[in-house]
């Protein structure tokens, strides 16, 4: 098993979008209902191409196959792909604001085998090098155990409400970088 991480490019977008659908449909089952999953795919889950343009989104490849994707951001948006952004996304101040962990998706065939952990490590190192002293994220229910195991403290629990009436439970999480 050979895990490699690298910066994502716009050429990765089609494969990443397929990965998102597969990961969300399979790994969210049992945590969310089918209608919640489909609504979240329509309205929220996806890749934010701004992360790729900023050079803060990574892919993980296992033996040459796409195993996952995830990134961090120096921008205000906490979650959501291109389909959920309608306004400018201002930059955060690393001296005052927490950077963001964003858009983590692991192929179901590679789940619980170190892919998410490796991507988080790359993101934390890069965000720290960019001057951020802490990171924040909005975890889904299936993602909460991973983030908790990596030192992210759970905060407020809330719901994201979608235009079709569905809603998705999330957990605000935070970590101080050392």
mmCIF file of the C-alpha atoms, coordinates in Angstrom:
data_MODEL
# 
_entry.id   MODEL 
# 
loop_
_atom_site.group_PDB 
_atom_site.id 
_atom_site.type_symbol 
_atom_site.label_atom_id 
_atom_site.label_alt_id 
_atom_site.label_comp_id 
_atom_site.label_asym_id 
_atom_site.label_entity_id 
_atom_site.label_seq_id 
_atom_site.pdbx_PDB_ins_code 
_atom_site.Cartn_x 
_atom_site.Cartn_y 
_atom_site.Cartn_z 
_atom_site.occupancy 
_atom_site.B_iso_or_equiv 
_atom_site.pdbx_formal_charge 
_atom_site.auth_seq_id 
_atom_site.auth_comp_id 
_atom_site.auth_asym_id 
_atom_site.auth_atom_id 
_atom_site.pdbx_PDB_model_num 
ATOM 1   C CA . UNK A 1 1   ? 0.000   0.000  0.000   1.00 0.00 ? 1   UNK A CA 1 
ATOM 2   C CA . UNK A 1 2   ? 1.591   3.246  -1.165  1.00 0.00 ? 2   UNK A CA 1 
ATOM 3   C CA . UNK A 1 3   ? -0.188  6.467  -0.056  1.00 0.00 ? 3   UNK A CA 1 
ATOM 4   C CA . UNK A 1 4   ? 0.786   9.693  -1.778  1.00 0.00 ? 4   UNK A CA 1 
ATOM 5   C CA . UNK A 1 5   ? -0.696  13.179 -1.336  1.00 0.00 ? 5   UNK A CA 1 
ATOM 6   C CA . UNK A 1 6   ? -0.383  16.040 -3.793  1.00 0.00 ? 6   UNK A CA 1 
ATOM 7   C CA . UNK A 1 7   ? -2.035  19.351 -4.569  1.00 0.00 ? 7   UNK A CA 1 
ATOM 8   C CA . UNK A 1 8   ? -5.234  18.969 -6.564  1.00 0.00 ? 8   UNK A CA 1 
ATOM 9   C CA . UNK A 1 9   ? -5.602  20.582 -9.972  1.00 0.00 ? 9   UNK A CA 1 
ATOM 10  C CA . UNK A 1 10  ? -8.673  21.585 -11.939 1.00 0.00 ? 10  UNK A CA 1 
ATOM 11  C CA . UNK A 1 11  ? -8.078  18.440 -14.031 1.00 0.00 ? 11  UNK A CA 1 
ATOM 12  C CA . UNK A 1 12  ? -8.911  16.412 -10.905 1.00 0.00 ? 12  UNK A CA 1 
ATOM 13  C CA . UNK A 1 13  ? -12.395 17.957 -10.590 1.00 0.00 ? 13  UNK A CA 1 
ATOM 14  C CA . UNK A 1 14  ? -14.375 15.323 -12.564 1.00 0.00 ? 14  UNK A CA 1 
ATOM 15  C CA . UNK A 1 15  ? -12.840 12.435 -10.603 1.00 0.00 ? 15  UNK A CA 1 
ATOM 16  C CA . UNK A 1 16  ? -13.250 14.336 -7.320  1.00 0.00 ? 16  UNK A CA 1 
ATOM 17  C CA . UNK A 1 17  ? -16.917 15.016 -8.044  1.00 0.00 ? 17  UNK A CA 1 
ATOM 18  C CA . UNK A 1 18  ? -17.483 11.291 -8.678  1.00 0.00 ? 18  UNK A CA 1 
ATOM 19  C CA . UNK A 1 19  ? -15.626 10.530 -5.441  1.00 0.00 ? 19  UNK A CA 1 
ATOM 20  C CA . UNK A 1 20  ? -17.843 12.938 -3.489  1.00 0.00 ? 20  UNK A CA 1 
ATOM 21  C CA . UNK A 1 21  ? -21.033 11.257 -4.687  1.00 0.00 ? 21  UNK A CA 1 
ATOM 22  C CA . UNK A 1 22  ? -19.734 7.762  -3.967  1.00 0.00 ? 22  UNK A CA 1 
ATOM 23  C CA . UNK A 1 23  ? -18.323 8.662  -0.548  1.00 0.00 ? 23  UNK A CA 1 
ATOM 24  C CA . UNK A 1 24  ? -21.376 10.586 0.611   1.00 0.00 ? 24  UNK A CA 1 
ATOM 25  C CA . UNK A 1 25  ? -23.878 7.979  -0.549  1.00 0.00 ? 25  UNK A CA 1 
ATOM 26  C CA . UNK A 1 26  ? -22.011 5.049  1.005   1.00 0.00 ? 26  UNK A CA 1 
ATOM 27  C CA . UNK A 1 27  ? -20.343 6.482  4.100   1.00 0.00 ? 27  UNK A CA 1 
ATOM 28  C CA . UNK A 1 28  ? -23.294 8.635  5.209   1.00 0.00 ? 28  UNK A CA 1 
ATOM 29  C CA . UNK A 1 29  ? -25.787 5.748  5.089   1.00 0.00 ? 29  UNK A CA 1 
ATOM 30  C CA . UNK A 1 30  ? -26.875 4.950  8.620   1.00 0.00 ? 30  UNK A CA 1 
ATOM 31  C CA . UNK A 1 31  ? -26.186 8.507  9.769   1.00 0.00 ? 31  UNK A CA 1 
ATOM 32  C CA . UNK A 1 32  ? -28.539 10.376 7.444   1.00 0.00 ? 32  UNK A CA 1 
ATOM 33  C CA . UNK A 1 33  ? -31.641 9.363  5.493   1.00 0.00 ? 33  UNK A CA 1 
ATOM 34  C CA . UNK A 1 34  ? -31.574 8.853  1.726   1.00 0.00 ? 34  UNK A CA 1 
ATOM 35  C CA . UNK A 1 35  ? -33.447 12.126 1.098   1.00 0.00 ? 35  UNK A CA 1 
ATOM 36  C CA . UNK A 1 36  ? -31.028 14.021 3.372   1.00 0.00 ? 36  UNK A CA 1 
ATOM 37  C CA . UNK A 1 37  ? -28.042 12.571 1.500   1.00 0.00 ? 37  UNK A CA 1 
ATOM 38  C CA . UNK A 1 38  ? -29.451 13.418 -1.934  1.00 0.00 ? 38  UNK A CA 1 
ATOM 39  C CA . UNK A 1 39  ? -30.394 16.936 -0.829  1.00 0.00 ? 39  UNK A CA 1 
ATOM 40  C CA . UNK A 1 40  ? -26.927 17.505 0.631   1.00 0.00 ? 40  UNK A CA 1 
ATOM 41  C CA . UNK A 1 41  ? -25.353 16.346 -2.648  1.00 0.00 ? 41  UNK A CA 1 
ATOM 42  C CA . UNK A 1 42  ? -27.552 18.757 -4.586  1.00 0.00 ? 42  UNK A CA 1 
ATOM 43  C CA . UNK A 1 43  ? -27.154 21.770 -2.327  1.00 0.00 ? 43  UNK A CA 1 
ATOM 44  C CA . UNK A 1 44  ? -23.924 21.452 -0.349  1.00 0.00 ? 44  UNK A CA 1 
ATOM 45  C CA . UNK A 1 45  ? -21.472 18.573 -0.784  1.00 0.00 ? 45  UNK A CA 1 
ATOM 46  C CA . UNK A 1 46  ? -18.910 19.030 -3.495  1.00 0.00 ? 46  UNK A CA 1 
ATOM 47  C CA . UNK A 1 47  ? -15.540 20.498 -4.253  1.00 0.00 ? 47  UNK A CA 1 
ATOM 48  C CA . UNK A 1 48  ? -14.988 24.232 -3.825  1.00 0.00 ? 48  UNK A CA 1 
ATOM 49  C CA . UNK A 1 49  ? -12.810 25.115 -6.818  1.00 0.00 ? 49  UNK A CA 1 
ATOM 50  C CA . UNK A 1 50  ? -11.560 28.194 -4.922  1.00 0.00 ? 50  UNK A CA 1 
ATOM 51  C CA . UNK A 1 51  ? -9.579  25.804 -2.705  1.00 0.00 ? 51  UNK A CA 1 
ATOM 52  C CA . UNK A 1 52  ? -7.867  24.372 -5.769  1.00 0.00 ? 52  UNK A CA 1 
ATOM 53  C CA . UNK A 1 53  ? -7.165  27.868 -7.117  1.00 0.00 ? 53  UNK A CA 1 
ATOM 54  C CA . UNK A 1 54  ? -5.721  28.858 -3.714  1.00 0.00 ? 54  UNK A CA 1 
ATOM 55  C CA . UNK A 1 55  ? -3.452  25.794 -3.661  1.00 0.00 ? 55  UNK A CA 1 
ATOM 56  C CA . UNK A 1 56  ? -5.012  24.446 -0.455  1.00 0.00 ? 56  UNK A CA 1 
ATOM 57  C CA . UNK A 1 57  ? -6.830  21.326 -1.698  1.00 0.00 ? 57  UNK A CA 1 
ATOM 58  C CA . UNK A 1 58  ? -5.126  17.944 -1.847  1.00 0.00 ? 58  UNK A CA 1 
ATOM 59  C CA . UNK A 1 59  ? -5.797  14.525 -3.264  1.00 0.00 ? 59  UNK A CA 1 
ATOM 60  C CA . UNK A 1 60  ? -4.624  11.259 -1.760  1.00 0.00 ? 60  UNK A CA 1 
ATOM 61  C CA . UNK A 1 61  ? -3.720  8.438  -4.082  1.00 0.00 ? 61  UNK A CA 1 
ATOM 62  C CA . UNK A 1 62  ? -3.315  4.872  -2.955  1.00 0.00 ? 62  UNK A CA 1 
ATOM 63  C CA . UNK A 1 63  ? -1.352  2.714  -5.374  1.00 0.00 ? 63  UNK A CA 1 
ATOM 64  C CA . UNK A 1 64  ? -2.096  5.263  -8.100  1.00 0.00 ? 64  UNK A CA 1 
ATOM 65  C CA . UNK A 1 65  ? -5.875  5.340  -7.473  1.00 0.00 ? 65  UNK A CA 1 
ATOM 66  C CA . UNK A 1 66  ? -7.816  8.326  -6.109  1.00 0.00 ? 66  UNK A CA 1 
ATOM 67  C CA . UNK A 1 67  ? -8.451  7.447  -2.458  1.00 0.00 ? 67  UNK A CA 1 
ATOM 68  C CA . UNK A 1 68  ? -9.577  10.803 -1.065  1.00 0.00 ? 68  UNK A CA 1 
ATOM 69  C CA . UNK A 1 69  ? -9.541  14.554 -1.167  1.00 0.00 ? 69  UNK A CA 1 
ATOM 70  C CA . UNK A 1 70  ? -9.487  17.272 1.445   1.00 0.00 ? 70  UNK A CA 1 
ATOM 71  C CA . UNK A 1 71  ? -8.252  20.748 2.049   1.00 0.00 ? 71  UNK A CA 1 
ATOM 72  C CA . UNK A 1 72  ? -7.898  23.746 4.247   1.00 0.00 ? 72  UNK A CA 1 
ATOM 73  C CA . UNK A 1 73  ? -8.803  27.342 3.576   1.00 0.00 ? 73  UNK A CA 1 
ATOM 74  C CA . UNK A 1 74  ? -7.731  30.834 4.465   1.00 0.00 ? 74  UNK A CA 1 
ATOM 75  C CA . UNK A 1 75  ? -11.227 32.043 3.502   1.00 0.00 ? 75  UNK A CA 1 
ATOM 76  C CA . UNK A 1 76  ? -14.387 32.562 5.561   1.00 0.00 ? 76  UNK A CA 1 
ATOM 77  C CA . UNK A 1 77  ? -16.532 29.805 4.053   1.00 0.00 ? 77  UNK A CA 1 
ATOM 78  C CA . UNK A 1 78  ? -16.793 26.878 6.466   1.00 0.00 ? 78  UNK A CA 1 
ATOM 79  C CA . UNK A 1 79  ? -18.399 24.264 4.209   1.00 0.00 ? 79  UNK A CA 1 
ATOM 80  C CA . UNK A 1 80  ? -19.956 23.617 0.807   1.00 0.00 ? 80  UNK A CA 1 
ATOM 81  C CA . UNK A 1 81  ? -18.928 23.141 -2.775  1.00 0.00 ? 81  UNK A CA 1 
ATOM 82  C CA . UNK A 1 82  ? -19.200 25.439 -5.762  1.00 0.00 ? 82  UNK A CA 1 
ATOM 83  C CA . UNK A 1 83  ? -22.972 24.910 -5.945  1.00 0.00 ? 83  UNK A CA 1 
ATOM 84  C CA . UNK A 1 84  ? -23.497 26.513 -2.525  1.00 0.00 ? 84  UNK A CA 1 
ATOM 85  C CA . UNK A 1 85  ? -21.441 29.687 -3.022  1.00 0.00 ? 85  UNK A CA 1 
ATOM 86  C CA . UNK A 1 86  ? -23.049 32.833 -4.305  1.00 0.00 ? 86  UNK A CA 1 
ATOM 87  C CA . UNK A 1 87  ? -20.867 35.612 -2.898  1.00 0.00 ? 87  UNK A CA 1 
ATOM 88  C CA . UNK A 1 88  ? -17.235 36.563 -2.572  1.00 0.00 ? 88  UNK A CA 1 
ATOM 89  C CA . UNK A 1 89  ? -15.266 34.568 -0.037  1.00 0.00 ? 89  UNK A CA 1 
ATOM 90  C CA . UNK A 1 90  ? -13.127 37.012 1.964   1.00 0.00 ? 90  UNK A CA 1 
ATOM 91  C CA . UNK A 1 91  ? -9.747  36.076 3.386   1.00 0.00 ? 91  UNK A CA 1 
ATOM 92  C CA . UNK A 1 92  ? -9.278  35.332 7.073   1.00 0.00 ? 92  UNK A CA 1 
ATOM 93  C CA . UNK A 1 93  ? -6.624  36.970 9.260   1.00 0.00 ? 93  UNK A CA 1 
ATOM 94  C CA . UNK A 1 94  ? -4.342  34.185 10.569  1.00 0.00 ? 94  UNK A CA 1 
ATOM 95  C CA . UNK A 1 95  ? -3.425  36.290 13.613  1.00 0.00 ? 95  UNK A CA 1 
ATOM 96  C CA . UNK A 1 96  ? -7.074  36.470 14.662  1.00 0.00 ? 96  UNK A CA 1 
ATOM 97  C CA . UNK A 1 97  ? -9.112  33.816 12.818  1.00 0.00 ? 97  UNK A CA 1 
ATOM 98  C CA . UNK A 1 98  ? -9.114  30.024 12.657  1.00 0.00 ? 98  UNK A CA 1 
ATOM 99  C CA . UNK A 1 99  ? -8.321  28.532 9.269   1.00 0.00 ? 99  UNK A CA 1 
ATOM 100 C CA . UNK A 1 100 ? -10.860 26.116 7.859   1.00 0.00 ? 100 UNK A CA 1 
ATOM 101 C CA . UNK A 1 101 ? -10.685 22.380 7.246   1.00 0.00 ? 101 UNK A CA 1 
ATOM 102 C CA . UNK A 1 102 ? -12.833 21.793 4.180   1.00 0.00 ? 102 UNK A CA 1 
ATOM 103 C CA . UNK A 1 103 ? -14.341 19.233 1.815   1.00 0.00 ? 103 UNK A CA 1 
ATOM 104 C CA . UNK A 1 104 ? -12.959 15.945 3.131   1.00 0.00 ? 104 UNK A CA 1 
ATOM 105 C CA . UNK A 1 105 ? -14.105 12.887 1.223   1.00 0.00 ? 105 UNK A CA 1 
ATOM 106 C CA . UNK A 1 106 ? -12.603 9.390  1.290   1.00 0.00 ? 106 UNK A CA 1 
ATOM 107 C CA . UNK A 1 107 ? -13.365 6.628  -1.172  1.00 0.00 ? 107 UNK A CA 1 
ATOM 108 C CA . UNK A 1 108 ? -15.381 3.945  0.681   1.00 0.00 ? 108 UNK A CA 1 
ATOM 109 C CA . UNK A 1 109 ? -12.859 1.299  -0.376  1.00 0.00 ? 109 UNK A CA 1 
ATOM 110 C CA . UNK A 1 110 ? -10.121 3.212  1.432   1.00 0.00 ? 110 UNK A CA 1 
ATOM 111 C CA . UNK A 1 111 ? -12.126 4.361  4.487   1.00 0.00 ? 111 UNK A CA 1 
ATOM 112 C CA . UNK A 1 112 ? -10.522 3.795  7.895   1.00 0.00 ? 112 UNK A CA 1 
ATOM 113 C CA . UNK A 1 113 ? -7.127  3.057  6.375   1.00 0.00 ? 113 UNK A CA 1 
ATOM 114 C CA . UNK A 1 114 ? -5.280  6.307  7.111   1.00 0.00 ? 114 UNK A CA 1 
ATOM 115 C CA . UNK A 1 115 ? -6.296  8.385  4.077   1.00 0.00 ? 115 UNK A CA 1 
ATOM 116 C CA . UNK A 1 116 ? -8.234  11.039 6.023   1.00 0.00 ? 116 UNK A CA 1 
ATOM 117 C CA . UNK A 1 117 ? -5.547  11.156 8.705   1.00 0.00 ? 117 UNK A CA 1 
ATOM 118 C CA . UNK A 1 118 ? -2.828  11.723 6.086   1.00 0.00 ? 118 UNK A CA 1 
ATOM 119 C CA . UNK A 1 119 ? -4.798  14.509 4.395   1.00 0.00 ? 119 UNK A CA 1 
ATOM 120 C CA . UNK A 1 120 ? -5.484  16.225 7.731   1.00 0.00 ? 120 UNK A CA 1 
ATOM 121 C CA . UNK A 1 121 ? -1.766  16.084 8.537   1.00 0.00 ? 121 UNK A CA 1 
ATOM 122 C CA . UNK A 1 122 ? -0.861  17.771 5.246   1.00 0.00 ? 122 UNK A CA 1 
ATOM 123 C CA . UNK A 1 123 ? -3.536  20.440 5.762   1.00 0.00 ? 123 UNK A CA 1 
ATOM 124 C CA . UNK A 1 124 ? -2.567  21.190 9.354   1.00 0.00 ? 124 UNK A CA 1 
ATOM 125 C CA . UNK A 1 125 ? 1.095   21.562 8.387   1.00 0.00 ? 125 UNK A CA 1 
ATOM 126 C CA . UNK A 1 126 ? 0.268   23.886 5.487   1.00 0.00 ? 126 UNK A CA 1 
ATOM 127 C CA . UNK A 1 127 ? -2.150  26.015 7.525   1.00 0.00 ? 127 UNK A CA 1 
ATOM 128 C CA . UNK A 1 128 ? 0.422   26.300 10.320  1.00 0.00 ? 128 UNK A CA 1 
ATOM 129 C CA . UNK A 1 129 ? 3.102   27.331 7.820   1.00 0.00 ? 129 UNK A CA 1 
ATOM 130 C CA . UNK A 1 130 ? 0.691   30.013 6.558   1.00 0.00 ? 130 UNK A CA 1 
ATOM 131 C CA . UNK A 1 131 ? 0.492   31.451 10.081  1.00 0.00 ? 131 UNK A CA 1 
ATOM 132 C CA . UNK A 1 132 ? -2.783  29.968 11.329  1.00 0.00 ? 132 UNK A CA 1 
ATOM 133 C CA . UNK A 1 133 ? -2.730  28.976 14.987  1.00 0.00 ? 133 UNK A CA 1 
ATOM 134 C CA . UNK A 1 134 ? -6.031  27.136 14.973  1.00 0.00 ? 134 UNK A CA 1 
ATOM 135 C CA . UNK A 1 135 ? -8.431  25.381 12.631  1.00 0.00 ? 135 UNK A CA 1 
ATOM 136 C CA . UNK A 1 136 ? -12.219 25.074 12.575  1.00 0.00 ? 136 UNK A CA 1 
ATOM 137 C CA . UNK A 1 137 ? -14.534 22.780 10.671  1.00 0.00 ? 137 UNK A CA 1 
ATOM 138 C CA . UNK A 1 138 ? -18.138 21.697 10.349  1.00 0.00 ? 138 UNK A CA 1 
ATOM 139 C CA . UNK A 1 139 ? -18.148 17.915 10.730  1.00 0.00 ? 139 UNK A CA 1 
ATOM 140 C CA . UNK A 1 140 ? -20.800 15.605 9.404   1.00 0.00 ? 140 UNK A CA 1 
ATOM 141 C CA . UNK A 1 141 ? -21.939 12.813 11.695  1.00 0.00 ? 141 UNK A CA 1 
ATOM 142 C CA . UNK A 1 142 ? -19.766 10.180 9.949   1.00 0.00 ? 142 UNK A CA 1 
ATOM 143 C CA . UNK A 1 143 ? -16.747 12.531 10.033  1.00 0.00 ? 143 UNK A CA 1 
ATOM 144 C CA . UNK A 1 144 ? -16.944 13.451 13.721  1.00 0.00 ? 144 UNK A CA 1 
ATOM 145 C CA . UNK A 1 145 ? -15.108 10.334 15.031  1.00 0.00 ? 145 UNK A CA 1 
ATOM 146 C CA . UNK A 1 146 ? -12.098 10.943 12.753  1.00 0.00 ? 146 UNK A CA 1 
ATOM 147 C CA . UNK A 1 147 ? -11.788 14.603 13.680  1.00 0.00 ? 147 UNK A CA 1 
ATOM 148 C CA . UNK A 1 148 ? -12.231 13.816 17.372  1.00 0.00 ? 148 UNK A CA 1 
ATOM 149 C CA . UNK A 1 149 ? -9.483  11.174 17.189  1.00 0.00 ? 149 UNK A CA 1 
ATOM 150 C CA . UNK A 1 150 ? -7.197  13.803 15.625  1.00 0.00 ? 150 UNK A CA 1 
ATOM 151 C CA . UNK A 1 151 ? -7.676  16.283 18.468  1.00 0.00 ? 151 UNK A CA 1 
ATOM 152 C CA . UNK A 1 152 ? -10.577 18.410 17.236  1.00 0.00 ? 152 UNK A CA 1 
ATOM 153 C CA . UNK A 1 153 ? -12.914 19.403 20.078  1.00 0.00 ? 153 UNK A CA 1 
ATOM 154 C CA . UNK A 1 154 ? -16.640 19.220 19.420  1.00 0.00 ? 154 UNK A CA 1 
ATOM 155 C CA . UNK A 1 155 ? -18.627 22.381 19.901  1.00 0.00 ? 155 UNK A CA 1 
ATOM 156 C CA . UNK A 1 156 ? -22.128 23.397 18.923  1.00 0.00 ? 156 UNK A CA 1 
ATOM 157 C CA . UNK A 1 157 ? -24.375 20.990 17.101  1.00 0.00 ? 157 UNK A CA 1 
ATOM 158 C CA . UNK A 1 158 ? -26.719 22.473 14.547  1.00 0.00 ? 158 UNK A CA 1 
ATOM 159 C CA . UNK A 1 159 ? -28.538 21.821 11.292  1.00 0.00 ? 159 UNK A CA 1 
ATOM 160 C CA . UNK A 1 160 ? -27.994 23.029 7.755   1.00 0.00 ? 160 UNK A CA 1 
ATOM 161 C CA . UNK A 1 161 ? -31.383 23.680 6.165   1.00 0.00 ? 161 UNK A CA 1 
ATOM 162 C CA . UNK A 1 162 ? -31.765 23.039 2.432   1.00 0.00 ? 162 UNK A CA 1 
ATOM 163 C CA . UNK A 1 163 ? -34.246 24.706 0.033   1.00 0.00 ? 163 UNK A CA 1 
ATOM 164 C CA . UNK A 1 164 ? -36.207 21.455 -0.401  1.00 0.00 ? 164 UNK A CA 1 
ATOM 165 C CA . UNK A 1 165 ? -36.984 21.241 3.341   1.00 0.00 ? 165 UNK A CA 1 
ATOM 166 C CA . UNK A 1 166 ? -34.360 18.623 4.198   1.00 0.00 ? 166 UNK A CA 1 
ATOM 167 C CA . UNK A 1 167 ? -31.770 19.342 6.867   1.00 0.00 ? 167 UNK A CA 1 
ATOM 168 C CA . UNK A 1 168 ? -28.404 17.904 7.820   1.00 0.00 ? 168 UNK A CA 1 
ATOM 169 C CA . UNK A 1 169 ? -26.965 17.675 11.343  1.00 0.00 ? 169 UNK A CA 1 
ATOM 170 C CA . UNK A 1 170 ? -23.411 18.997 11.718  1.00 0.00 ? 170 UNK A CA 1 
ATOM 171 C CA . UNK A 1 171 ? -20.968 19.581 14.556  1.00 0.00 ? 171 UNK A CA 1 
ATOM 172 C CA . UNK A 1 172 ? -18.711 22.638 14.847  1.00 0.00 ? 172 UNK A CA 1 
ATOM 173 C CA . UNK A 1 173 ? -15.195 21.469 15.764  1.00 0.00 ? 173 UNK A CA 1 
ATOM 174 C CA . UNK A 1 174 ? -11.970 23.317 16.591  1.00 0.00 ? 174 UNK A CA 1 
ATOM 175 C CA . UNK A 1 175 ? -8.304  22.553 17.152  1.00 0.00 ? 175 UNK A CA 1 
ATOM 176 C CA . UNK A 1 176 ? -5.378  24.654 18.313  1.00 0.00 ? 176 UNK A CA 1 
ATOM 177 C CA . UNK A 1 177 ? -2.246  23.940 16.289  1.00 0.00 ? 177 UNK A CA 1 
ATOM 178 C CA . UNK A 1 178 ? 0.995   23.396 18.181  1.00 0.00 ? 178 UNK A CA 1 
# 
